[in-house]
Coordinates of C-alpha atoms and ligand atoms in Angstrom, one line a residue:
M192 CA 0.0 0.0 0.0
K193 CA 1.2 3.5 -0.9
P194 CA 1.8 6.0 1.9
Y195 CA -0.8 8.8 2.2
V196 CA 0.3 12.4 2.5
F197 CA -1.4 15.7 2.9
I198 CA -0.1 18.9 1.2
D199 CA -1.5 21.8 3.1
R200 CA -1.0 24.5 0.5
P201 CA -0.8 25.1 -3.3
I202 CA 2.6 23.9 -4.7
P203 CA 3.9 23.8 -8.3
G204 CA 2.5 21.0 -10.5
E205 CA 5.9 19.3 -10.9
A206 CA 6.3 19.0 -7.1
E207 CA 2.7 17.6 -6.9
A208 CA 3.4 15.2 -9.7
H209 CA 6.5 13.9 -8.0
I210 CA 4.5 13.1 -4.9
A211 CA 1.7 11.6 -7.0
G212 CA 4.3 9.2 -8.5
H213 CA 5.0 7.7 -5.1
C214 CA 2.1 8.4 -2.7
D215 CA -1.6 8.7 -2.4
Y216 CA -2.3 12.2 -1.4
S217 CA -4.7 15.2 -1.0
I218 CA -3.8 18.8 -1.6
W219 CA -5.3 22.0 -0.2
D220 CA -4.8 24.1 -3.2
R221 CA -6.7 27.2 -2.2
K222 CA -5.2 30.5 -0.9
E223 CA -7.1 30.6 2.3
P224 CA -5.8 28.4 5.2
V225 CA -7.0 24.8 5.6
P226 CA -10.1 24.8 7.8
P227 CA -9.6 23.1 11.2
E228 CA -12.0 20.3 10.5
T229 CA -10.3 19.4 7.2
L230 CA -6.9 19.5 8.8
R231 CA -8.2 17.2 11.6
E232 CA -9.6 14.7 9.2
Q233 CA -6.4 14.7 7.1
L234 CA -4.2 14.3 10.1
S235 CA -6.1 11.3 11.4
R236 CA -4.8 9.3 8.5
A237 CA -1.7 11.1 7.0
N238 CA 1.7 9.4 7.0
G239 CA 3.3 12.6 5.7
L240 CA 2.7 16.3 5.6
L241 CA 4.1 18.9 3.2
T242 CA 3.8 22.4 4.7
S243 CA 5.6 25.7 5.4
G244 CA 5.6 27.4 8.7
R245 CA 2.9 25.3 10.4
R246 CA 3.6 24.7 14.1
I247 CA 4.3 21.1 14.7
D248 CA 4.2 20.4 18.5
A249 CA 3.0 17.7 20.9
G250 CA -0.7 18.8 20.5
F251 CA -0.4 18.6 16.7
L252 CA 1.3 15.2 16.8
E253 CA -1.4 13.9 19.1
A254 CA -4.0 14.5 16.3
A255 CA -1.8 12.8 13.8
P256 CA -1.3 9.2 15.0
M257 CA 0.0 7.8 11.7
L258 CA 2.4 10.6 10.9
K259 CA 5.9 9.6 10.0
A260 CA 7.4 12.8 8.4
V261 CA 6.9 16.5 8.1
S262 CA 8.6 18.3 5.2
T263 CA 8.7 22.1 5.4
I264 CA 9.2 24.3 2.3
S265 CA 11.7 26.6 4.2
V266 CA 15.2 26.3 5.5
G267 CA 14.2 27.8 8.9
Y268 CA 12.4 25.2 11.0
N269 CA 11.7 27.2 14.3
H270 CA 8.0 26.0 13.9
F271 CA 9.2 22.4 14.6
D272 CA 9.1 21.4 18.2
T273 CA 12.0 19.0 17.6
A274 CA 11.9 17.5 21.1
A275 CA 8.2 16.5 20.6
M276 CA 8.9 15.2 17.1
K277 CA 11.9 13.1 18.3
A278 CA 9.8 11.7 21.2
R279 CA 7.2 10.5 18.6
G280 CA 9.8 9.4 16.1
V281 CA 8.6 11.8 13.4
I282 CA 11.2 12.9 10.8
G283 CA 11.4 16.6 10.0
T284 CA 13.1 17.9 6.8
H285 CA 13.8 21.4 5.4
T286 CA 15.2 23.0 2.3
P287 CA 18.8 24.3 2.8
D288 CA 21.1 25.7 0.2
V289 CA 18.7 26.1 -2.8
L290 CA 17.8 29.6 -1.5
N291 CA 21.2 30.9 -0.4
E292 CA 21.9 33.1 -3.4
T293 CA 18.4 34.5 -3.6
V294 CA 18.3 35.5 0.1
A295 CA 21.8 37.0 -0.2
D296 CA 20.5 39.2 -3.1
L297 CA 17.6 40.4 -1.0
V298 CA 20.0 41.2 1.9
F299 CA 22.1 43.3 -0.4
A300 CA 18.9 45.0 -1.7
L301 CA 18.2 46.0 1.9
I302 CA 21.7 47.1 2.6
L303 CA 21.8 49.3 -0.5
S304 CA 18.3 50.6 0.0
A305 CA 18.9 51.6 3.6
A306 CA 22.3 53.1 2.9
R307 CA 21.2 55.2 -0.1
R308 CA 17.7 55.8 1.3
I309 CA 16.1 54.4 -1.9
P310 CA 12.5 54.1 -0.8
E311 CA 12.5 57.5 0.9
L312 CA 14.0 59.2 -2.1
D313 CA 11.8 57.3 -4.5
R314 CA 8.8 58.8 -2.7
Y315 CA 10.5 62.2 -2.7
V316 CA 10.8 62.2 -6.5
K317 CA 7.3 60.8 -7.1
D318 CA 5.8 63.4 -4.7
G319 CA 7.3 66.2 -6.9
L320 CA 9.6 67.4 -4.1
W321 CA 12.9 67.4 -6.1
K322 CA 14.5 70.8 -6.0
P323 CA 17.7 71.9 -7.7
A324 CA 19.6 72.9 -4.5
D325 CA 18.8 69.8 -2.5
N326 CA 22.2 68.1 -2.8
E327 CA 23.1 67.4 0.8
K328 CA 19.6 66.5 1.8
L329 CA 19.9 63.5 -0.5
F330 CA 23.2 62.1 0.9
G331 CA 23.4 58.6 2.0
V332 CA 26.4 56.5 3.1
D333 CA 28.8 54.3 1.2
V334 CA 28.4 50.5 1.1
H335 CA 31.6 49.9 -0.8
H336 CA 34.7 49.4 1.5
A337 CA 32.5 49.7 4.6
S338 CA 32.5 47.0 7.3
L339 CA 29.9 44.3 7.5
G340 CA 29.3 42.2 10.6
I341 CA 27.4 39.0 10.1
I342 CA 25.7 37.4 13.1
G343 CA 25.1 33.8 12.0
M344 CA 27.7 33.1 9.3
G345 CA 26.2 29.9 7.9
R346 CA 25.1 28.9 4.4
I347 CA 23.3 32.2 3.6
G348 CA 25.8 34.3 5.5
D349 CA 28.5 32.8 3.3
A350 CA 26.8 33.9 0.1
I351 CA 26.4 37.4 1.6
A352 CA 30.0 37.6 2.6
R353 CA 31.1 36.6 -0.9
R354 CA 29.1 39.5 -2.4
A355 CA 30.4 41.8 0.3
K356 CA 34.0 41.0 -0.3
F357 CA 34.2 40.6 -4.0
G358 CA 31.4 42.9 -5.1
F359 CA 31.8 45.8 -2.7
G360 CA 35.3 45.4 -1.3
M361 CA 33.8 45.3 2.2
N362 CA 35.6 44.1 5.4
V363 CA 33.6 41.2 6.7
S364 CA 33.5 40.0 10.3
Y365 CA 31.2 37.4 11.9
F366 CA 29.9 36.0 15.1
N367 CA 29.0 32.3 15.4
R368 CA 29.3 29.8 18.2
S369 CA 31.8 27.9 16.1
R370 CA 34.5 29.0 13.7
R371 CA 33.7 29.0 10.0
E372 CA 37.2 28.6 8.5
S373 CA 36.1 28.6 4.9
A374 CA 34.8 32.2 5.3
E375 CA 38.0 33.3 7.0
R376 CA 40.1 31.8 4.2
E377 CA 38.0 32.8 1.2
Y378 CA 36.7 36.2 2.3
G379 CA 39.1 37.2 5.0
A380 CA 36.2 37.2 7.4
V381 CA 37.3 37.9 11.0
R382 CA 35.6 36.1 13.9
M383 CA 34.7 38.4 16.7
S384 CA 32.7 38.4 19.9
L385 CA 29.2 39.7 19.5
D386 CA 30.1 42.9 21.4
E387 CA 33.1 43.6 19.3
L388 CA 31.2 43.1 16.1
L389 CA 28.4 45.4 17.3
R390 CA 30.9 48.1 18.3
T391 CA 32.9 48.0 15.0
S392 CA 30.5 47.3 12.1
D393 CA 29.1 49.9 9.7
F394 CA 26.4 47.3 8.8
V395 CA 25.2 44.7 11.3
L396 CA 23.3 41.8 9.7
L397 CA 21.3 39.2 11.7
M398 CA 21.2 35.9 9.9
T399 CA 20.9 33.2 12.6
P400 CA 18.1 30.7 12.9
L401 CA 15.4 31.5 15.6
T402 CA 16.1 29.3 18.6
P403 CA 15.7 29.9 22.4
E404 CA 19.3 31.2 22.4
T405 CA 18.7 33.7 19.6
T406 CA 15.3 35.0 20.7
R407 CA 15.7 38.7 21.3
M408 CA 19.4 38.4 21.0
I409 CA 19.5 42.0 19.8
G410 CA 17.9 44.4 22.2
R411 CA 18.5 47.7 23.9
D412 CA 22.0 46.9 25.2
Q413 CA 23.1 45.7 21.8
F414 CA 21.7 48.7 19.9
R415 CA 23.4 51.0 22.4
M416 CA 26.7 49.3 21.5
M417 CA 26.4 50.0 17.8
K418 CA 27.9 53.0 16.1
E419 CA 25.5 56.0 15.7
S420 CA 26.1 55.6 11.9
A421 CA 25.4 51.8 11.9
I422 CA 22.7 50.3 9.7
F423 CA 21.0 47.2 11.1
I424 CA 19.6 44.5 8.8
N425 CA 17.4 41.6 9.9
A426 CA 16.7 38.8 7.5
S427 CA 16.6 36.0 10.1
R428 CA 13.3 35.8 11.9
G429 CA 11.4 38.7 13.6
P430 CA 11.7 37.4 17.2
T431 CA 15.5 37.5 17.2
V432 CA 15.1 41.3 17.7
D433 CA 13.4 43.3 20.5
E434 CA 11.3 45.5 18.2
E435 CA 10.5 48.0 20.8
A436 CA 14.2 48.6 21.4
L437 CA 14.8 48.8 17.7
T438 CA 12.1 51.4 17.3
E439 CA 13.7 53.4 20.2
A440 CA 17.2 53.0 18.7
L441 CA 16.0 54.4 15.3
R442 CA 13.8 57.2 16.8
E443 CA 16.5 58.4 19.2
G444 CA 19.4 58.1 16.7
W445 CA 21.3 55.4 18.5
I446 CA 21.7 53.9 15.0
R447 CA 21.2 55.4 11.6
A448 CA 18.8 53.1 9.8
A449 CA 17.4 49.6 9.5
G450 CA 16.4 47.2 6.7
L451 CA 13.9 44.6 7.7
D452 CA 12.5 41.5 5.9
V453 CA 11.1 40.0 9.1
F454 CA 8.9 41.1 12.0
E455 CA 7.9 39.8 15.4
R456 CA 4.3 39.5 14.1
E457 CA 3.7 38.7 10.4
P458 CA 1.9 40.1 8.5
V459 CA 3.2 43.2 10.4
S460 CA 0.5 45.2 12.1
P461 CA -0.3 48.4 10.2
D462 CA 0.0 50.3 13.5
N463 CA 3.6 49.0 14.2
P464 CA 5.5 52.2 15.0
L465 CA 8.5 51.0 13.0
L466 CA 6.4 51.7 9.8
E467 CA 6.2 55.4 10.5
L468 CA 10.0 55.9 10.6
P469 CA 11.6 57.3 7.5
N470 CA 14.9 55.5 8.3
V471 CA 13.4 52.0 8.1
V472 CA 13.2 50.0 4.8
T473 CA 10.7 47.2 5.0
V474 CA 9.8 44.2 2.8
P475 CA 7.2 41.5 3.6
H476 CA 9.4 38.4 4.4
I477 CA 10.5 37.9 0.7
G478 CA 14.0 36.6 1.3
S479 CA 13.6 33.5 -0.9
A480 CA 10.7 34.9 -2.9
T481 CA 11.6 34.5 -6.6
A482 CA 9.7 32.1 -8.8
R483 CA 12.7 30.0 -9.6
T484 CA 13.9 29.6 -6.0
R485 CA 10.4 28.9 -4.6
F486 CA 10.0 26.3 -7.3
D487 CA 13.3 24.7 -6.3
M488 CA 12.4 24.8 -2.6
A489 CA 9.0 23.1 -3.3
M490 CA 10.7 20.4 -5.4
L491 CA 13.3 19.7 -2.7
A492 CA 10.6 19.5 -0.1
A493 CA 8.5 17.1 -2.2
R494 CA 11.6 14.9 -2.7
N495 CA 12.4 15.0 1.0
L496 CA 8.8 14.0 1.9
V497 CA 8.7 11.1 -0.6
L498 CA 12.0 9.7 0.6
A499 CA 10.9 10.0 4.3
V500 CA 7.5 8.3 3.9
T501 CA 8.8 5.5 1.6
G502 CA 11.6 4.4 3.9
G503 CA 14.4 6.2 2.1
T504 CA 16.9 8.5 3.6
P505 CA 16.1 12.2 2.9
P506 CA 19.2 14.3 2.6
N507 CA 17.8 17.3 4.5
V508 CA 16.6 16.0 7.9
V509 CA 16.9 18.9 10.3
P510 CA 20.1 18.5 12.5
E511 CA 18.2 18.0 15.8
L512 CA 16.4 15.0 14.3
A513 CA 19.2 13.5 12.3
D514 CA 20.9 10.4 13.9
Ligands
LIG654 P1 22.8 27.9 8.7 O1 23.6 27.5 7.6 O2 22.4 26.9 9.8 O3 23.5 29.1 9.4 C1 23.1 29.7 10.6 C2 24.3 30.2 11.3 O4 23.9 30.8 12.6 C3 25.3 29.2 11.6 O5 26.6 29.6 11.1 C4 25.4 29.1 13.2 O6 26.7 28.9 13.6 C5 24.8 30.5 13.6 N1 24.2 30.4 14.9 C6 23.2 29.6 15.3 N2 22.9 29.8 16.6 C7 23.7 30.8 16.9 C8 23.8 31.6 18.2 N3 23.1 31.2 19.2 N4 24.7 32.6 18.2 C9 25.4 32.9 17.1 N5 25.4 32.3 15.9 C10 24.5 31.2 15.9 O7 21.4 28.5 8.2 P2 21.1 29.3 6.9 O8 20.6 28.3 5.8 O9 22.2 30.2 6.6 O10 19.8 30.1 7.4 C11 19.8 30.9 8.5 C12 18.4 31.4 8.9 O11 18.0 32.4 8.0 C13 17.3 30.3 8.8 O12 17.3 29.5 10.0 C14 16.1 31.2 8.7 O13 15.5 31.5 10.0 C15 16.6 32.5 8.1 N6 16.1 32.6 6.7 C16 15.3 33.7 6.4 C17 14.8 33.9 5.1 C18 14.0 35.1 4.8 O14 13.2 34.9 3.9 N7 14.2 36.2 5.4 C19 15.1 32.9 4.1 C20 15.9 31.9 4.5 C21 16.4 31.7 5.8 P3 27.1 28.2 15.0 O15 26.2 26.9 15.0 O16 28.5 27.9 14.9 O17 26.7 29.1 16.1

């Protein structure tokens, strides 16, 4: 008998066809979220789940007695309670590497936009405010040959460091729990303590996974340590930053500007005070959002799921659940 899997969102036809070739399945292919009764019914019999961002914890697993594997279409898996999954013997997979270059491009878009005030000055031109003598009012800061501190120099951090070093002649430093020798060798990246990185970087980029250790790792004390000219970029997950402290830091001029792809609450609330500040560049969690990369992520997630439910060895089991 074929394994039965539930796909809880629309995915590309090729990814669905791959699953159809190996499994019986149902797909929720509408834009609105799966209704709770449909989810309950599907979970009562599913051996596998293809999802993205859905919280998988003990309560969820209780409703899914046949579940063997959950495959998420994302590299971040902070929505997995890995202890609960391990206790139940449920495999969890994610989609590393296929999105590195796309996320790195977006990070550079944020760095350049915040440094050269692109959204603010785009508005200025479109609002008809451009005057001949405005020169200094339009100044930004240089990205080339500035210093970039990467907190979380992993797969994506590496692609960002390469752009920084070879594209912009930047000096790269990083903070990780362990050394990343390849980045030191290839990009001259210098490993620093978090405090030293915060004190010395022109651009501070947060690129860690969201874990209990990284939750609110950047708050009031950390913003206070940064240069007044520093530009802060967050493309990790919103809860790695204390947003109230970030708002204060930007409003009070502790730092110069910020570029944000992620927020504590998503979609961001329209009354979030960060949205009123001219020195904040925002985008709606689009790090990996190109058609090509989202397709590759969905294909990889489909392959991971099929291997996991058919007794194979998926290559992308999340580290906490890999033996
Ligand atoms: P990765 O290869 O695992 O890299 C993460 C890096 O963070 C590692 O080098 C790790 O080094 C470091 N790190 C982990 N915990 C840390 C801590 N407590 N203190 C300091 N450094 C720590 O992951 P990746 O593929 O680059 O992805 C990173 C994260 O980016 C994902 O988990 C996801 O949350 C986020 N992301 C966001 C988007 C977006 O759309 N904005 C897209 C993709 C990914 P050590 O283990 O040595 O500390």
